[in-house]
Tab-separated table of N, CA and C in Angstrom:
chain	number	residue	atom	x	y	z
A	1	UNK	N	-170.901	-42.109	-5.877
A	1	UNK	CA	-169.687	-41.376	-6.180
A	1	UNK	C	-169.647	-40.080	-5.364
A	2	UNK	N	-168.497	-39.772	-4.814
A	2	UNK	CA	-168.304	-38.574	-4.003
A	2	UNK	C	-168.063	-37.367	-4.898
A	3	UNK	N	-168.722	-36.274	-4.573
A	3	UNK	CA	-168.557	-35.039	-5.335
A	3	UNK	C	-167.159	-34.470	-5.128
A	4	UNK	N	-166.558	-33.951	-6.202
A	4	UNK	CA	-165.219	-33.364	-6.134
A	4	UNK	C	-165.281	-31.912	-5.668
A	5	UNK	N	-164.203	-31.488	-5.023
A	5	UNK	CA	-164.095	-30.095	-4.592
A	5	UNK	C	-163.994	-29.192	-5.817
A	6	UNK	N	-164.616	-28.029	-5.740
A	6	UNK	CA	-164.579	-27.080	-6.858
A	6	UNK	C	-163.196	-26.442	-6.973
A	7	UNK	N	-162.920	-25.870	-8.125
A	7	UNK	CA	-161.636	-25.195	-8.349
A	7	UNK	C	-161.471	-24.023	-7.387
A	8	UNK	N	-162.547	-23.333	-7.094
A	8	UNK	CA	-162.463	-22.201	-6.176
A	8	UNK	C	-162.127	-22.684	-4.755
A	9	UNK	N	-162.759	-23.761	-4.308
A	9	UNK	CA	-162.465	-24.310	-2.986
A	9	UNK	C	-161.023	-24.806	-2.919
A	10	UNK	N	-160.562	-25.459	-3.968
A	10	UNK	CA	-159.172	-25.924	-4.018
A	10	UNK	C	-158.201	-24.748	-3.888
A	11	UNK	N	-158.468	-23.687	-4.639
A	11	UNK	CA	-157.597	-22.506	-4.607
A	11	UNK	C	-157.583	-21.869	-3.224
A	12	UNK	N	-158.743	-21.715	-2.637
A	12	UNK	CA	-158.846	-21.128	-1.304
A	12	UNK	C	-158.082	-21.979	-0.288
A	13	UNK	N	-158.310	-23.291	-0.296
A	13	UNK	CA	-157.647	-24.174	0.661
A	13	UNK	C	-156.139	-24.210	0.450
A	14	UNK	N	-155.709	-24.130	-0.803
A	14	UNK	CA	-154.267	-24.119	-1.077
A	14	UNK	C	-153.610	-22.860	-0.512
A	15	UNK	N	-154.209	-21.710	-0.767
A	15	UNK	CA	-153.651	-20.454	-0.253
A	15	UNK	C	-153.642	-20.426	1.274
A	16	UNK	N	-154.697	-20.942	1.876
A	16	UNK	CA	-154.765	-21.014	3.336
A	16	UNK	C	-153.672	-21.946	3.877
A	17	UNK	N	-153.488	-23.091	3.233
A	17	UNK	CA	-152.471	-24.057	3.673
A	17	UNK	C	-151.064	-23.499	3.526
A	18	UNK	N	-150.792	-22.830	2.427
A	18	UNK	CA	-149.463	-22.252	2.214
A	18	UNK	C	-149.189	-21.155	3.238
A	19	UNK	N	-150.188	-20.356	3.526
A	19	UNK	CA	-150.022	-19.303	4.542
A	19	UNK	C	-149.687	-19.907	5.901
A	20	UNK	N	-150.429	-20.943	6.296
A	20	UNK	CA	-150.155	-21.603	7.579
A	20	UNK	C	-148.767	-22.238	7.573
A	21	UNK	N	-148.376	-22.797	6.439
A	21	UNK	CA	-147.056	-23.439	6.335
A	21	UNK	C	-145.938	-22.414	6.503
A	22	UNK	N	-146.075	-21.267	5.861
A	22	UNK	CA	-145.066	-20.204	5.985
A	22	UNK	C	-144.975	-19.753	7.437
A	23	UNK	N	-146.110	-19.473	8.039
A	23	UNK	CA	-146.134	-19.016	9.429
A	23	UNK	C	-145.638	-20.098	10.395
A	24	UNK	N	-145.785	-21.360	10.001
A	24	UNK	CA	-145.349	-22.474	10.834
A	24	UNK	C	-143.901	-22.869	10.623
A	25	UNK	N	-143.181	-22.129	9.800
A	25	UNK	CA	-141.759	-22.395	9.601
A	25	UNK	C	-141.440	-23.525	8.639
A	26	UNK	N	-142.367	-23.861	7.751
A	26	UNK	CA	-142.155	-24.879	6.711
A	26	UNK	C	-141.854	-26.267	7.286
A	27	UNK	N	-142.366	-26.559	8.465
A	27	UNK	CA	-142.081	-27.844	9.093
A	27	UNK	C	-142.931	-28.967	8.521
A	28	UNK	N	-142.310	-30.134	8.424
A	28	UNK	CA	-143.003	-31.357	8.022
A	28	UNK	C	-143.157	-32.257	9.241
A	29	UNK	N	-144.088	-33.186	9.145
A	29	UNK	CA	-144.254	-34.176	10.204
A	29	UNK	C	-143.143	-35.223	10.089
A	30	UNK	N	-142.972	-36.020	11.144
A	30	UNK	CA	-141.983	-37.096	11.075
A	30	UNK	C	-142.498	-38.204	10.156
A	31	UNK	N	-141.624	-39.101	9.775
A	31	UNK	CA	-141.951	-40.163	8.804
A	31	UNK	C	-143.127	-41.023	9.240
A	32	UNK	N	-143.147	-41.425	10.503
A	32	UNK	CA	-144.230	-42.288	10.983
A	32	UNK	C	-145.578	-41.596	10.896
A	33	UNK	N	-145.631	-40.334	11.295
A	33	UNK	CA	-146.880	-39.574	11.218
A	33	UNK	C	-147.327	-39.435	9.773
A	34	UNK	N	-146.379	-39.170	8.876
A	34	UNK	CA	-146.703	-39.055	7.448
A	34	UNK	C	-147.330	-40.352	6.934
A	35	UNK	N	-146.686	-41.482	7.209
A	35	UNK	CA	-147.208	-42.765	6.720
A	35	UNK	C	-148.557	-43.099	7.349
A	36	UNK	N	-148.744	-42.759	8.617
A	36	UNK	CA	-150.041	-42.979	9.269
A	36	UNK	C	-151.130	-42.150	8.600
A	37	UNK	N	-150.819	-40.901	8.293
A	37	UNK	CA	-151.801	-40.023	7.648
A	37	UNK	C	-152.159	-40.531	6.252
A	38	UNK	N	-151.150	-40.875	5.470
A	38	UNK	CA	-151.408	-41.364	4.103
A	38	UNK	C	-152.195	-42.671	4.150
A	39	UNK	N	-151.867	-43.533	5.099
A	39	UNK	CA	-152.601	-44.797	5.246
A	39	UNK	C	-154.075	-44.525	5.561
A	40	UNK	N	-154.317	-43.595	6.471
A	40	UNK	CA	-155.700	-43.237	6.809
A	40	UNK	C	-156.425	-42.709	5.580
A	41	UNK	N	-155.776	-41.824	4.848
A	41	UNK	CA	-156.388	-41.261	3.636
A	41	UNK	C	-156.659	-42.337	2.579
A	42	UNK	N	-155.780	-43.309	2.477
A	42	UNK	CA	-155.924	-44.334	1.438
A	42	UNK	C	-157.180	-45.184	1.630
A	43	UNK	N	-157.744	-45.160	2.837
A	43	UNK	CA	-158.964	-45.921	3.117
A	43	UNK	C	-160.199	-45.039	3.281
A	44	UNK	N	-160.042	-43.762	2.981
A	44	UNK	CA	-161.130	-42.805	3.186
A	44	UNK	C	-162.053	-42.742	1.960
A	45	UNK	N	-163.340	-42.585	2.235
A	45	UNK	CA	-164.327	-42.483	1.157
A	45	UNK	C	-164.188	-41.201	0.342
A	46	UNK	N	-163.476	-40.200	0.866
A	46	UNK	CA	-163.296	-38.927	0.166
A	46	UNK	C	-162.093	-38.926	-0.782
A	47	UNK	N	-161.280	-39.966	-0.755
A	47	UNK	CA	-160.074	-39.989	-1.590
A	47	UNK	C	-160.403	-40.249	-3.055
A	48	UNK	N	-159.867	-39.409	-3.919
A	48	UNK	CA	-159.901	-39.631	-5.359
A	48	UNK	C	-158.627	-40.408	-5.674
A	49	UNK	N	-158.755	-41.717	-5.822
A	49	UNK	CA	-157.585	-42.582	-5.988
A	49	UNK	C	-156.804	-42.264	-7.260
A	50	UNK	N	-157.504	-41.884	-8.300
A	50	UNK	CA	-156.846	-41.590	-9.579
A	50	UNK	C	-155.925	-40.372	-9.480
A	51	UNK	N	-156.414	-39.306	-8.863
A	51	UNK	CA	-155.645	-38.061	-8.774
A	51	UNK	C	-154.926	-37.883	-7.443
A	52	UNK	N	-155.139	-38.801	-6.509
A	52	UNK	CA	-154.545	-38.736	-5.161
A	52	UNK	C	-154.863	-37.416	-4.483
A	53	UNK	N	-156.149	-37.026	-4.598
A	53	UNK	CA	-156.639	-35.791	-3.985
A	53	UNK	C	-157.782	-36.113	-3.032
A	54	UNK	N	-157.915	-35.268	-2.030
A	54	UNK	CA	-159.055	-35.363	-1.129
A	54	UNK	C	-160.226	-34.628	-1.787
A	55	UNK	N	-161.327	-35.324	-1.990
A	55	UNK	CA	-162.496	-34.682	-2.597
A	55	UNK	C	-163.226	-33.761	-1.628
A	56	UNK	N	-162.928	-33.841	-0.366
A	56	UNK	CA	-163.560	-32.963	0.629
A	56	UNK	C	-162.962	-31.554	0.553
A	57	UNK	N	-161.615	-31.477	0.512
A	57	UNK	CA	-160.957	-30.158	0.505
A	57	UNK	C	-160.248	-29.846	-0.815
A	58	UNK	N	-159.990	-30.877	-1.616
A	58	UNK	CA	-159.329	-30.674	-2.901
A	58	UNK	C	-157.816	-30.721	-2.853
A	59	UNK	N	-157.254	-30.991	-1.693
A	59	UNK	CA	-155.796	-30.978	-1.538
A	59	UNK	C	-155.157	-32.275	-2.023
A	60	UNK	N	-153.928	-32.191	-2.543
A	60	UNK	CA	-153.180	-33.412	-2.862
A	60	UNK	C	-152.795	-34.087	-1.539
A	61	UNK	N	-153.210	-35.314	-1.367
A	61	UNK	CA	-153.068	-36.020	-0.099
A	61	UNK	C	-151.616	-36.144	0.348
A	62	UNK	N	-150.712	-36.482	-0.550
A	62	UNK	CA	-149.323	-36.698	-0.161
A	62	UNK	C	-148.664	-35.412	0.346
A	63	UNK	N	-149.061	-34.280	-0.185
A	63	UNK	CA	-148.526	-32.999	0.280
A	63	UNK	C	-149.157	-32.624	1.610
A	64	UNK	N	-150.471	-32.699	1.678
A	64	UNK	CA	-151.180	-32.310	2.896
A	64	UNK	C	-150.738	-33.163	4.081
A	65	UNK	N	-150.533	-34.446	3.864
A	65	UNK	CA	-150.125	-35.355	4.937
A	65	UNK	C	-148.733	-35.026	5.462
A	66	UNK	N	-147.896	-34.435	4.653
A	66	UNK	CA	-146.514	-34.136	5.046
A	66	UNK	C	-146.394	-32.837	5.839
A	67	UNK	N	-147.286	-31.898	5.619
A	67	UNK	CA	-147.157	-30.582	6.238
A	67	UNK	C	-147.668	-30.598	7.675
A	68	UNK	N	-146.827	-30.196	8.592
A	68	UNK	CA	-147.144	-30.212	10.022
A	68	UNK	C	-148.339	-29.322	10.370
A	69	UNK	N	-148.533	-28.272	9.636
A	69	UNK	CA	-149.598	-27.311	9.932
A	69	UNK	C	-150.975	-27.741	9.420
A	70	UNK	N	-151.040	-28.857	8.719
A	70	UNK	CA	-152.311	-29.294	8.125
A	70	UNK	C	-152.999	-30.362	8.969
A	71	UNK	N	-154.310	-30.431	8.790
A	71	UNK	CA	-155.106	-31.489	9.426
A	71	UNK	C	-156.188	-31.940	8.462
A	72	UNK	N	-156.687	-33.132	8.716
A	72	UNK	CA	-157.716	-33.723	7.864
A	72	UNK	C	-159.009	-32.922	7.978
A	73	UNK	N	-159.662	-32.619	6.851
A	73	UNK	CA	-160.909	-31.850	6.908
A	73	UNK	C	-162.052	-32.617	7.573
A	74	UNK	N	-161.920	-33.931	7.712
A	74	UNK	CA	-162.944	-34.725	8.381
A	74	UNK	C	-162.476	-35.199	9.753
A	75	UNK	N	-161.371	-34.622	10.223
A	75	UNK	CA	-160.823	-34.871	11.574
A	75	UNK	C	-160.372	-36.320	11.799
A	76	UNK	N	-159.920	-36.978	10.730
A	76	UNK	CA	-159.430	-38.352	10.868
A	76	UNK	C	-157.969	-38.397	11.310
A	77	UNK	N	-157.270	-37.274	11.166
A	77	UNK	CA	-155.899	-37.138	11.703
A	77	UNK	C	-155.616	-35.680	11.957
């Protein structure tokens, strides 16, 4: 079983992601890129399938995959 990200790590990563999103103009990726990212995450060993969160960074996968300023913490996308 993969260890889950701590609440402190989740909070830190969320604030960092929101800051980058604001500075990046709130842009989202195009539909194809979004579906490719979610597909990659759906087969990743770090995915918490029940909560749809990445256990590596603690982010909700569907949100992180949509934001243009975000990247996978394991460099898969």
